[in-house]
XYZ file of C-alpha atoms in Angstrom:
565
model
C 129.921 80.731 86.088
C 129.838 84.247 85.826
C 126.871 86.200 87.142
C 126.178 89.627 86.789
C 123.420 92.575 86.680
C 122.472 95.240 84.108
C 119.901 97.543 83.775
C 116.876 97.778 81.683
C 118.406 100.264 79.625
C 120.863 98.333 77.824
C 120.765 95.949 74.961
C 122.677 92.658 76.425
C 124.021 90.458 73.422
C 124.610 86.903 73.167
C 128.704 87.801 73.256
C 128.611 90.449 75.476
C 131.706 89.908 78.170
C 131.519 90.523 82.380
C 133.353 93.620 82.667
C 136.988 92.851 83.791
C 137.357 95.617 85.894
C 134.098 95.776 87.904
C 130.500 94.133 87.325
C 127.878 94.488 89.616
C 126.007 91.478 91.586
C 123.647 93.290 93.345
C 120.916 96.213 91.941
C 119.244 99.039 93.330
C 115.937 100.336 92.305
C 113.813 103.355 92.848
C 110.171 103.366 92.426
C 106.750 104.589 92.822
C 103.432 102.661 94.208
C 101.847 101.058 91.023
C 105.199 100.632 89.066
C 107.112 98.192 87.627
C 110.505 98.514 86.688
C 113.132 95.953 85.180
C 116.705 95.005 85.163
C 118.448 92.454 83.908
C 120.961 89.641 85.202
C 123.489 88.117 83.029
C 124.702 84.846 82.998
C 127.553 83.250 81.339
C 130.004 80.258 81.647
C 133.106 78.687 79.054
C 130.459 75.191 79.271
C 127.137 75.409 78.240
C 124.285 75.635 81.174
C 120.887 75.340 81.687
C 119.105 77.786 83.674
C 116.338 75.836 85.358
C 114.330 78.756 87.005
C 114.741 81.954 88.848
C 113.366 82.160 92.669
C 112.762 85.225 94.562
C 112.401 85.964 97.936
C 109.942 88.281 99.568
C 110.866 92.139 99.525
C 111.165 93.079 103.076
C 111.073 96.373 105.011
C 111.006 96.433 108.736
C 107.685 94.680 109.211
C 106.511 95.736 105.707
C 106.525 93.052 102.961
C 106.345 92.990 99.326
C 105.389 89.620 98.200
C 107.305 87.456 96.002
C 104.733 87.177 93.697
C 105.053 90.450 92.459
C 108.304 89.805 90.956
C 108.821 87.920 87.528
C 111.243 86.359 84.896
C 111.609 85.749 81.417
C 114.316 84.977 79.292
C 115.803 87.263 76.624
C 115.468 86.103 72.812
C 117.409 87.280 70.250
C 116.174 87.956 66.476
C 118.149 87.847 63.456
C 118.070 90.289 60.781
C 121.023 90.633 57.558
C 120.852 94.491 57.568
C 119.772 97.063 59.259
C 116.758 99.300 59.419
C 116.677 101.506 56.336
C 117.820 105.172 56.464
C 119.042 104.797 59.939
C 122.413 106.661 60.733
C 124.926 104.679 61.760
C 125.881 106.306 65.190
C 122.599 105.725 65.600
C 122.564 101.764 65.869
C 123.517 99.561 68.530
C 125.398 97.160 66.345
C 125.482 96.814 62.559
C 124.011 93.758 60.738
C 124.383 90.860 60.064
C 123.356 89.847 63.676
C 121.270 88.985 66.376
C 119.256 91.325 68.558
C 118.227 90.859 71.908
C 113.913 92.000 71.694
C 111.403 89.123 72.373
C 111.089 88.442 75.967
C 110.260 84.176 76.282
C 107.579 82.758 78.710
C 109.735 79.671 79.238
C 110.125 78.807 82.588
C 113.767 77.510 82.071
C 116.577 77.702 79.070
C 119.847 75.751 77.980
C 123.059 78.311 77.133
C 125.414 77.481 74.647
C 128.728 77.555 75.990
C 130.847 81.375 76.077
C 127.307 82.453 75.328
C 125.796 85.754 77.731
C 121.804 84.996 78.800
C 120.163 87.967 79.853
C 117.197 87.022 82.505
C 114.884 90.225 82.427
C 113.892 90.493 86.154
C 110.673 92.785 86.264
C 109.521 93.807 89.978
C 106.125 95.703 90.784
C 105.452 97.660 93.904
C 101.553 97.155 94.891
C 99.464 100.919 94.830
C 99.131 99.799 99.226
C 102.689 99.133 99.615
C 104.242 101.241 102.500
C 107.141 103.445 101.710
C 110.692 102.654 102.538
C 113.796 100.605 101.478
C 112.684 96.863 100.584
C 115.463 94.110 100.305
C 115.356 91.194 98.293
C 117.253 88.465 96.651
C 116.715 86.684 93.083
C 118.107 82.808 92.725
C 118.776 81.533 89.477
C 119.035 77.853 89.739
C 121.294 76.536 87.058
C 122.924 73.296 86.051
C 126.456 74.404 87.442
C 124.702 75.511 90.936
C 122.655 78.205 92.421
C 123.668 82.133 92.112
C 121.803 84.800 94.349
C 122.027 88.315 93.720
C 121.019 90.840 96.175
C 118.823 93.454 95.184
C 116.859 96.417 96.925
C 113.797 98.702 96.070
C 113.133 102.183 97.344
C 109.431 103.184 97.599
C 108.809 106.367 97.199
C 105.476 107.991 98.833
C 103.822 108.435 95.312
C 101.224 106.586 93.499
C 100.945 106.198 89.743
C 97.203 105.964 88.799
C 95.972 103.259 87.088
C 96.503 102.638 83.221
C 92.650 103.823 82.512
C 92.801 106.743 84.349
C 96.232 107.771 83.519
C 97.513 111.344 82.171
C 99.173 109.383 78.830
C 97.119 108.062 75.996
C 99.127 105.215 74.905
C 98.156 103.064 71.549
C 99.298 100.863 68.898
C 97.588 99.546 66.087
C 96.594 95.991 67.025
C 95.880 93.026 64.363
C 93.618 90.708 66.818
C 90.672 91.005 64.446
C 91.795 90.481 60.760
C 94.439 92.950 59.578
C 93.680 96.557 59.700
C 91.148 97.433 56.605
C 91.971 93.931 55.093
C 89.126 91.515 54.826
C 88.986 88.834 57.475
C 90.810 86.224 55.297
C 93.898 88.015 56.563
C 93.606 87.207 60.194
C 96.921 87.035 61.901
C 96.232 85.696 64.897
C 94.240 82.825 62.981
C 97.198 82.154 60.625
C 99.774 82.215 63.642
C 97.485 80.496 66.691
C 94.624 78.606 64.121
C 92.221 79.659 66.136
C 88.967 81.054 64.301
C 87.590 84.508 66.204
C 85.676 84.072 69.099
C 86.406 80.424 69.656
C 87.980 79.521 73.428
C 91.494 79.022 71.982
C 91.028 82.433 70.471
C 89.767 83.983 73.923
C 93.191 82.640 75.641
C 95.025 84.448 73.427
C 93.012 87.578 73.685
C 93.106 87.400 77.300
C 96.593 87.097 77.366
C 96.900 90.062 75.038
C 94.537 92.200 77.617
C 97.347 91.380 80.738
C 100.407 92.304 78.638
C 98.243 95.518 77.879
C 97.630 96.112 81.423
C 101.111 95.344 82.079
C 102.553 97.920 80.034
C 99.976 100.704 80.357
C 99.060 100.155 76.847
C 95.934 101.708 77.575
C 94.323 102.101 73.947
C 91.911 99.450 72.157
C 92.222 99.096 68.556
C 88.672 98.495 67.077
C 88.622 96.984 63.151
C 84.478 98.019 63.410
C 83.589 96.513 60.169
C 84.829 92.828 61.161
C 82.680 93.614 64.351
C 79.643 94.312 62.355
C 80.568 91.564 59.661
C 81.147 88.849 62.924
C 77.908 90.187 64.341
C 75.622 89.343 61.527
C 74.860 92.720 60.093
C 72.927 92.596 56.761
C 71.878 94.440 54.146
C 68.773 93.870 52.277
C 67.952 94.477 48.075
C 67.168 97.887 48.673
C 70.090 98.867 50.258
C 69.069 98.548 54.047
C 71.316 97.987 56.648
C 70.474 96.012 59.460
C 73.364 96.773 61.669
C 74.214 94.053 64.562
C 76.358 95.666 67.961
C 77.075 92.216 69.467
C 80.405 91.677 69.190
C 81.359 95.380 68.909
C 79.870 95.197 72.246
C 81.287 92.142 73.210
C 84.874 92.950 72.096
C 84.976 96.719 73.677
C 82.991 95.437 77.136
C 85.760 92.822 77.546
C 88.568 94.762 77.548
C 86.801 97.849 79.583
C 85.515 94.749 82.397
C 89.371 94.041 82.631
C 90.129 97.633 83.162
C 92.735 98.310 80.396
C 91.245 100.973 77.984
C 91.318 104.686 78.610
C 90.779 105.462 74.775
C 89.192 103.658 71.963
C 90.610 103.942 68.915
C 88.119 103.134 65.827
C 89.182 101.975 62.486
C 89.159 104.147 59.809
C 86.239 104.570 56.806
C 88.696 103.953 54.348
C 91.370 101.873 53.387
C 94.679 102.854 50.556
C 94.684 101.753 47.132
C 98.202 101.198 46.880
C 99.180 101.642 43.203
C 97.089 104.716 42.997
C 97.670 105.868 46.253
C 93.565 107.221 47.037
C 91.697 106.368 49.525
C 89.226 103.810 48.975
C 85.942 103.433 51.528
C 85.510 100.313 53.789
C 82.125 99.361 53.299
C 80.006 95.842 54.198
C 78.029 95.115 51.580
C 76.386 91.116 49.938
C 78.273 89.296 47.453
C 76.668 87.607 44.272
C 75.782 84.809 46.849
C 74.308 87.077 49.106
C 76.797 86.804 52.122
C 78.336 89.728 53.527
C 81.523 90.705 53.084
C 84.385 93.311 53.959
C 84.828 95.444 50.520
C 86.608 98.158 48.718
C 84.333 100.506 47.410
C 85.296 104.375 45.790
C 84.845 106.868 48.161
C 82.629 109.234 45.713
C 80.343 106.203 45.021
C 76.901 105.455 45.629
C 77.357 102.412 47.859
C 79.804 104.275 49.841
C 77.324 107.484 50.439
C 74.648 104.652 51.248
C 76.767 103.523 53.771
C 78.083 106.093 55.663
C 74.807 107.662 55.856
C 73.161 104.886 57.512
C 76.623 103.772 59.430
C 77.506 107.174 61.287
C 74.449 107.990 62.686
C 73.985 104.226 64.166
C 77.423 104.291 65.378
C 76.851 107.552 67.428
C 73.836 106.880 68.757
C 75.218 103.201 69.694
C 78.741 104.506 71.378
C 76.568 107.371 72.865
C 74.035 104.757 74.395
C 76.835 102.752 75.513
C 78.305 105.825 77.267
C 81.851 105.253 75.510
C 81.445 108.714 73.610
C 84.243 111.052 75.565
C 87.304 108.208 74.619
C 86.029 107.102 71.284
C 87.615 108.549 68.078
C 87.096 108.013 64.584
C 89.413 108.436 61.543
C 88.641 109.088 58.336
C 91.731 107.962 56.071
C 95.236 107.327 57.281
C 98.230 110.247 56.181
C 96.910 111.870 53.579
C 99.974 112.813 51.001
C 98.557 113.793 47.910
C 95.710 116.347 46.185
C 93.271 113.426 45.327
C 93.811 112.175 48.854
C 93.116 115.701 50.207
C 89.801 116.212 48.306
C 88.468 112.960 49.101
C 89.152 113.411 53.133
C 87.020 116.619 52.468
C 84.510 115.081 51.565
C 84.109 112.164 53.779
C 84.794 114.411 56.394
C 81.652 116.555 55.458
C 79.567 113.224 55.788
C 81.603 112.695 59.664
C 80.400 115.794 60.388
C 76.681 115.663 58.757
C 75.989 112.023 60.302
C 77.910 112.108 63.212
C 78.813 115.375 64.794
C 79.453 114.598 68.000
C 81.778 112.080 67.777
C 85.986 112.921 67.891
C 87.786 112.716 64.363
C 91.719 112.039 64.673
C 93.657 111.406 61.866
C 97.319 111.056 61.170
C 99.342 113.346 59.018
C 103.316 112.898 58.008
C 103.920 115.971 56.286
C 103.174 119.518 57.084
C 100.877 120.022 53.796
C 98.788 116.935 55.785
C 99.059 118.585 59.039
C 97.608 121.918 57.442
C 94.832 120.029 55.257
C 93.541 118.674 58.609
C 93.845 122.232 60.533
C 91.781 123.939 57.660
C 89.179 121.085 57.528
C 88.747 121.594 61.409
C 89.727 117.938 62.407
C 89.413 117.481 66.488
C 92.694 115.736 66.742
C 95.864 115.724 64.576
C 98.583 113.379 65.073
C 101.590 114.203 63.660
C 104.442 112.022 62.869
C 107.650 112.523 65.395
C 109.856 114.428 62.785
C 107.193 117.069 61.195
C 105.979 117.963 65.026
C 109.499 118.296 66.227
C 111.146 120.520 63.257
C 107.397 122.539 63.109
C 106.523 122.927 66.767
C 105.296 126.595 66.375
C 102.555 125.652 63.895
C 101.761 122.668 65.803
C 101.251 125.154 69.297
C 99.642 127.247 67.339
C 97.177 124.909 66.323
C 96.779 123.997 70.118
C 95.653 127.611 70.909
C 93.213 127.885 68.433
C 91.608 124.437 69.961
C 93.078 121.161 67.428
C 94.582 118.674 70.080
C 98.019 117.166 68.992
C 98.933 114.040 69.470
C 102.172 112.258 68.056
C 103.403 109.306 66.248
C 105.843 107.278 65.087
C 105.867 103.932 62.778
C 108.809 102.983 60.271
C 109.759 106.409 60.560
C 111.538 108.704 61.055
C 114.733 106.898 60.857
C 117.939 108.940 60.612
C 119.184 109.727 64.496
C 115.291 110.474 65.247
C 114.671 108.356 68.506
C 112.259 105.440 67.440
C 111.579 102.005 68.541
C 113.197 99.493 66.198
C 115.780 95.869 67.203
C 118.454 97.381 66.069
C 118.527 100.597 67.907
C 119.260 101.380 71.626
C 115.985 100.203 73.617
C 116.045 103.486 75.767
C 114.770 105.667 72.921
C 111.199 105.628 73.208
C 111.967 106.323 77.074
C 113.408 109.365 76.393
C 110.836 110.363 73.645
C 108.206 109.924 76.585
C 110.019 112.442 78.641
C 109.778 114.366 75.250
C 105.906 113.925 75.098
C 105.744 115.776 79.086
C 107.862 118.578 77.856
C 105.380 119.002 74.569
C 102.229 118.960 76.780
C 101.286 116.057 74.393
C 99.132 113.330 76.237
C 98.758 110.957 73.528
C 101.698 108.852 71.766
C 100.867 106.591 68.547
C 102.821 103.428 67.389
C 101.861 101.265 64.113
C 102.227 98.029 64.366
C 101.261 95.657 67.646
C 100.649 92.126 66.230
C 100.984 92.751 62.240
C 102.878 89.412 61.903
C 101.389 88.987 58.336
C 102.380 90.755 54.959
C 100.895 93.213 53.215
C 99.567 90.279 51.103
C 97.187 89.351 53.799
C 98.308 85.602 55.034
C 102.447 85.288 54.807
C 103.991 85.700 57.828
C 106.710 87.957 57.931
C 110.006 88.270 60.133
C 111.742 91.264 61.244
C 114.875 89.902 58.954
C 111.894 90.778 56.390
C 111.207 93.827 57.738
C 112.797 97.236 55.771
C 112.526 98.913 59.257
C 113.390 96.208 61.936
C 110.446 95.448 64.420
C 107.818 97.692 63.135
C 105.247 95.269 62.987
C 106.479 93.309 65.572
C 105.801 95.310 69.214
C 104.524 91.630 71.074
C 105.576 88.229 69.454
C 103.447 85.193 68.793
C 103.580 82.337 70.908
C 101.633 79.321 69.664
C 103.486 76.624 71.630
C 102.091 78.404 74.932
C 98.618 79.815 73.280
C 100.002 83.433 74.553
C 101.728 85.986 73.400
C 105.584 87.311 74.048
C 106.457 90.497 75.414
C 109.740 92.694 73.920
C 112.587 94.723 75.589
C 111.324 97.567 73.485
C 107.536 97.026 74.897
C 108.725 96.913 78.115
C 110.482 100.385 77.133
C 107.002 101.642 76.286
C 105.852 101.127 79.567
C 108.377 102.616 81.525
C 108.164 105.587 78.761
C 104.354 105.501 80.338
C 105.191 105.443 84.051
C 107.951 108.226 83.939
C 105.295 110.257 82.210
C 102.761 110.027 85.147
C 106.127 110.949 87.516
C 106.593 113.714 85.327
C 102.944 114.667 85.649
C 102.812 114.383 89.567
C 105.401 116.771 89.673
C 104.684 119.285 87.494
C 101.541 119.734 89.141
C 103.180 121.262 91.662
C 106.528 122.505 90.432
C 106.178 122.597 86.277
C 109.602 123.992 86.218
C 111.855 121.751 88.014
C 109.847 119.022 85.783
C 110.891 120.422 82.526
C 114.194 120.779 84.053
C 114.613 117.308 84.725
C 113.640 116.512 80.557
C 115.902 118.820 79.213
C 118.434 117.255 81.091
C 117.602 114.144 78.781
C 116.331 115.659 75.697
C 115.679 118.883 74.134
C 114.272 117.443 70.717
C 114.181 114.347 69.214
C 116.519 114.468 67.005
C 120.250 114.976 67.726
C 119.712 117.222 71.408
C 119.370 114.041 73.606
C 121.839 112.255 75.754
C 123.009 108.591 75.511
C 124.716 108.595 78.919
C 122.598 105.810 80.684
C 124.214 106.475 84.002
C 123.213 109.988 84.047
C 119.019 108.667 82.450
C 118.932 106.422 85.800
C 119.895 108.871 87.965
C 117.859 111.609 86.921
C 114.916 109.095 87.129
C 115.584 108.368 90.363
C 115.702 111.699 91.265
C 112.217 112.036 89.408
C 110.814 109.309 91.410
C 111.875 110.977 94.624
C 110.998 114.348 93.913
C 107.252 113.359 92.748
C 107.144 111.989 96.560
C 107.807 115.314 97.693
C 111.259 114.639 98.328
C 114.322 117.358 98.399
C 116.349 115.877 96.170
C 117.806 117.920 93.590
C 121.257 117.108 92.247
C 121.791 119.594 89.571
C 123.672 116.341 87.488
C 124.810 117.484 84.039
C 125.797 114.722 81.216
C 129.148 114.790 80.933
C 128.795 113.332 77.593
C 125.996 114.751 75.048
């Protein structure tokens, strides 16, 4: 059997070959207090194996100890998609389709291998915020059908502490499907149509509870709220004369659960409207009784009636509830997703007017992906813009511009940009959105955007759909379902996220004290985002170890140049 190690910024395929000339057995790592970091080993054999499970020993240092429990396993998966992502460059993929692509990350506790087939077992170690400095040694066992295979690893902790995900420097979010499907009534519910579980039932808590660790995991540090299925759940009413009766339970509920297990920094509030998408306007989200008097989740024109009922008696509510709650600093509103065209424009006027009539102390943050959006928003005086990747990175003059008359800036990206813009999808290199969070330090922008978390349903509201479905491969997908063990999978490219996260904070820590040296340390990575950033992994792991060191306080510099752009 062959046995080998990799690191966590590599896509391993099913047919990727041991290295004839050398292949490493053993791994180094350098880290911070309050870290995690990954690698991989690789297995492979000409018979077909099972691997049965993966052991560790404790991480020892002197009399210092890191306990095996910190470490953990899980099995690469790999997903298959025909093509590839649309409008990606080629030099930009990892392999072209048809194929399979290593993303999920499995919660099995043991796997069979097809014969002259490569496993990748994604080894992920965290160093407690206590643990004392110094160079830990280790080994990980993986226990397999043809015999056991140890491979030595070490850790170097460095004399630096990340802070914890809610008090961190990086806002971190993706747009999460846990309670129905974005501004889609509640008939669209994908965790109900993937788990069966019905909201709020024990079954659905497990899931949710899951979903809360992997968050805290990964420093995924933003909550998601769809507030209208939390007032519909609740029992909100509305009476003949157009009273509402609005009910805070679950919001309350929902938001105090995930605050209690200390993973939000930011709240992240659904928007008042919703996209008709043949006309392309903006339609209001409003709860209102159907002919048999229940409530219900509804599309109503934003210029109506109903909807100025609404929002006048919603807003005001909704501040002084968030305000009472004392959530008001890290809870944002939005108004209407990208707005793209005149009618759009006007109508995000508007309801923007009633924001800031009803409810003028609360944040508005929208998302814009187009200049014209970006300067809509500006002249409207919106607190928070967050521009797509592409129009902040070919526009960042008007964008710091913007940040000296006040607007905070924020970025995103979703199923675009595609091109050679680094982004997140199966079928490119999983390092990308590291790199683009050493981007984020070198814009001073402490807030990073991805769509979707857990949209495993169509736009059609209850078909599941597959990243072979997909036009841009894994955009809905950032976790995977995982009915058979009521939880939830994690992905290489999630895992990505969270290193993207931790490297920030390093990057933080140090330019506190020397800002310079910090930026230094980017631009040997990336200048933009969008053909001035390297692909030499060797020279990404280095300069992160030298990051991690030099946060400590350490002398370290190395003054390493890629030696291949």
């Amino acid at each position: 059997m062959m046995i080998w190690t990799k690191s966590s910024y590599e896509n391993i395929f099913q047919d990727t070959a041991m290295p004839y000339d050398y292949a490493e057995r053993e791994y180094s790592l350098v880290m911070a207090k309050n870290e995690r970091e990954s690698f991989q080993i690789l297995a492979r054999s000409e018979d077909s194996f099972t691997i049965r499970s993966v052991t560790f020993t404790d991480l020892v240092c002197g009399e210092e100890r890191i306990a095996a429990s910190r470490m953990s396993y899980g099995f690469v998966e790999y997903v298959f998609t025909q093509d590839n992502t649309v409008g990606v460059a080629k030099e930009s993929l990892i392999r072209e389709a048809p194929a399979w692509y290593p993303d999920p990350i499995s919660n099995d506790r043991s796997i069979k291998v097809p014969a002259r087939t490569t496993q990748s077992v994604w080894i992920t170690v965290y160093v407690p915020a206590d643990a004392a400095p110094g160079l830990y040694q280790g080994r990980a066992t993986v226990h397999t059908s043809q015999g056991d295979h140890a491979v030595e690893f070490n850790v170097e902790v460095c004399d630096v502490t990340i802070p914890a995900a809610n008090e961190a420097a990086l806002i971190y979010s993706h747009h999460q499907q846990m309670l129905s499907n974005f501004w889609m009534d509640s008939s669209s519910d994908s965790v109900y149509h993937t788990y069966g579980y019905e909201r709020w039932s024990e079954g659905w808590w497990e899931v949710i509870r899951d979903i809360a660790e992997q968050m805290r995991a990964h420093r995924h540090n933003t909550l998601f709220v769809n507030l209208q299925q939390l007032l519909l759940d609740g029992g909100s009413t509305v009476d003949e004369n157009g009273v509402y009766t609005f009910n805070w339970s679950k919001l309350d509920e929902y938001v105090g659960f995930f605050l209690d297990a200390g993973v939000i920094r930011w709240v992240n509030c659904m928007h008042l409207t919703s996209v008709e998408l043949k006309s392309y306007y903006f339609i209001a989200c409003v709860l209102k009784a159907d002919e048999q008097g229940n409530m219900v989740l509804a599309g109503e024109p934003c210029e109506s009636e109903a909807t100025k009922n609404w929002l006048r008696q919603l807003l005001p509510a909704l501040q002084a509830h968030v305000e009472e709650r004392g959530w008001l600093d890290f809870w944002e509103m939005h108004v209407g997703d990208e707005p793209m065209n005149d009618v759009q424009r006007e109508q995000y006027k508007h309801l923007l007017a009633q924001m800031r009539q009803y409810a003028p102390r609360m944040m508005v943050c929208d998302a814009v992906c187009s200049l014209d959006g970006a300067r809509w928003l500006a002249e409207y005086g919106v607190d928070i813009i967050v521009a797509i990747e592409d129009v902040y990175d070919g526009n960042r003059e008007f964008f710091e511009e913007l940040r000296r008359k006040g607007t905070r800036i924020f970025l995103y990206n979703c199923c675009g940009p595609a091109g050679t813009w680094l982004n997140r999808f199966v079928d490119r290199p999983v390092w990308e959105m590291r790199t683009l969070g050493w981007l984020l330090y070198a814009w001073d922008i402490p807030c990073f955007y991805h769509w979707g978390y857990s949209f495993w349903n169509t736009w059609t509201h209850n078909e599941p759909i597959t990243i072979a479905e997909e036009p841009s491969k894994g955009d809905h997908y950032t976790i995977y379902p995982d009915p058979h063990s009521n939880r939830v999978r994690s992905s290489i490219r999630y895992e990505a996220n969270r290193d993207a996260a931790e490297d920030f904070e390093l990057l933080t820590i140090l330019g506190r004290r020397d800002p310079q040296y910090a930026k230094e340390l980017v631009a040997r990575i990336a200048r933009d985002s969008h053909t001035e950033y390297t692909r030499n992994i060797r020279l990404m792991i280095e300069t992160r170890k030298e990051l991690v060191r030099a946060a400590a306080g350490q002398d370290c510099r190395t003054g390493q140049k890629d030696d291949g752009r």
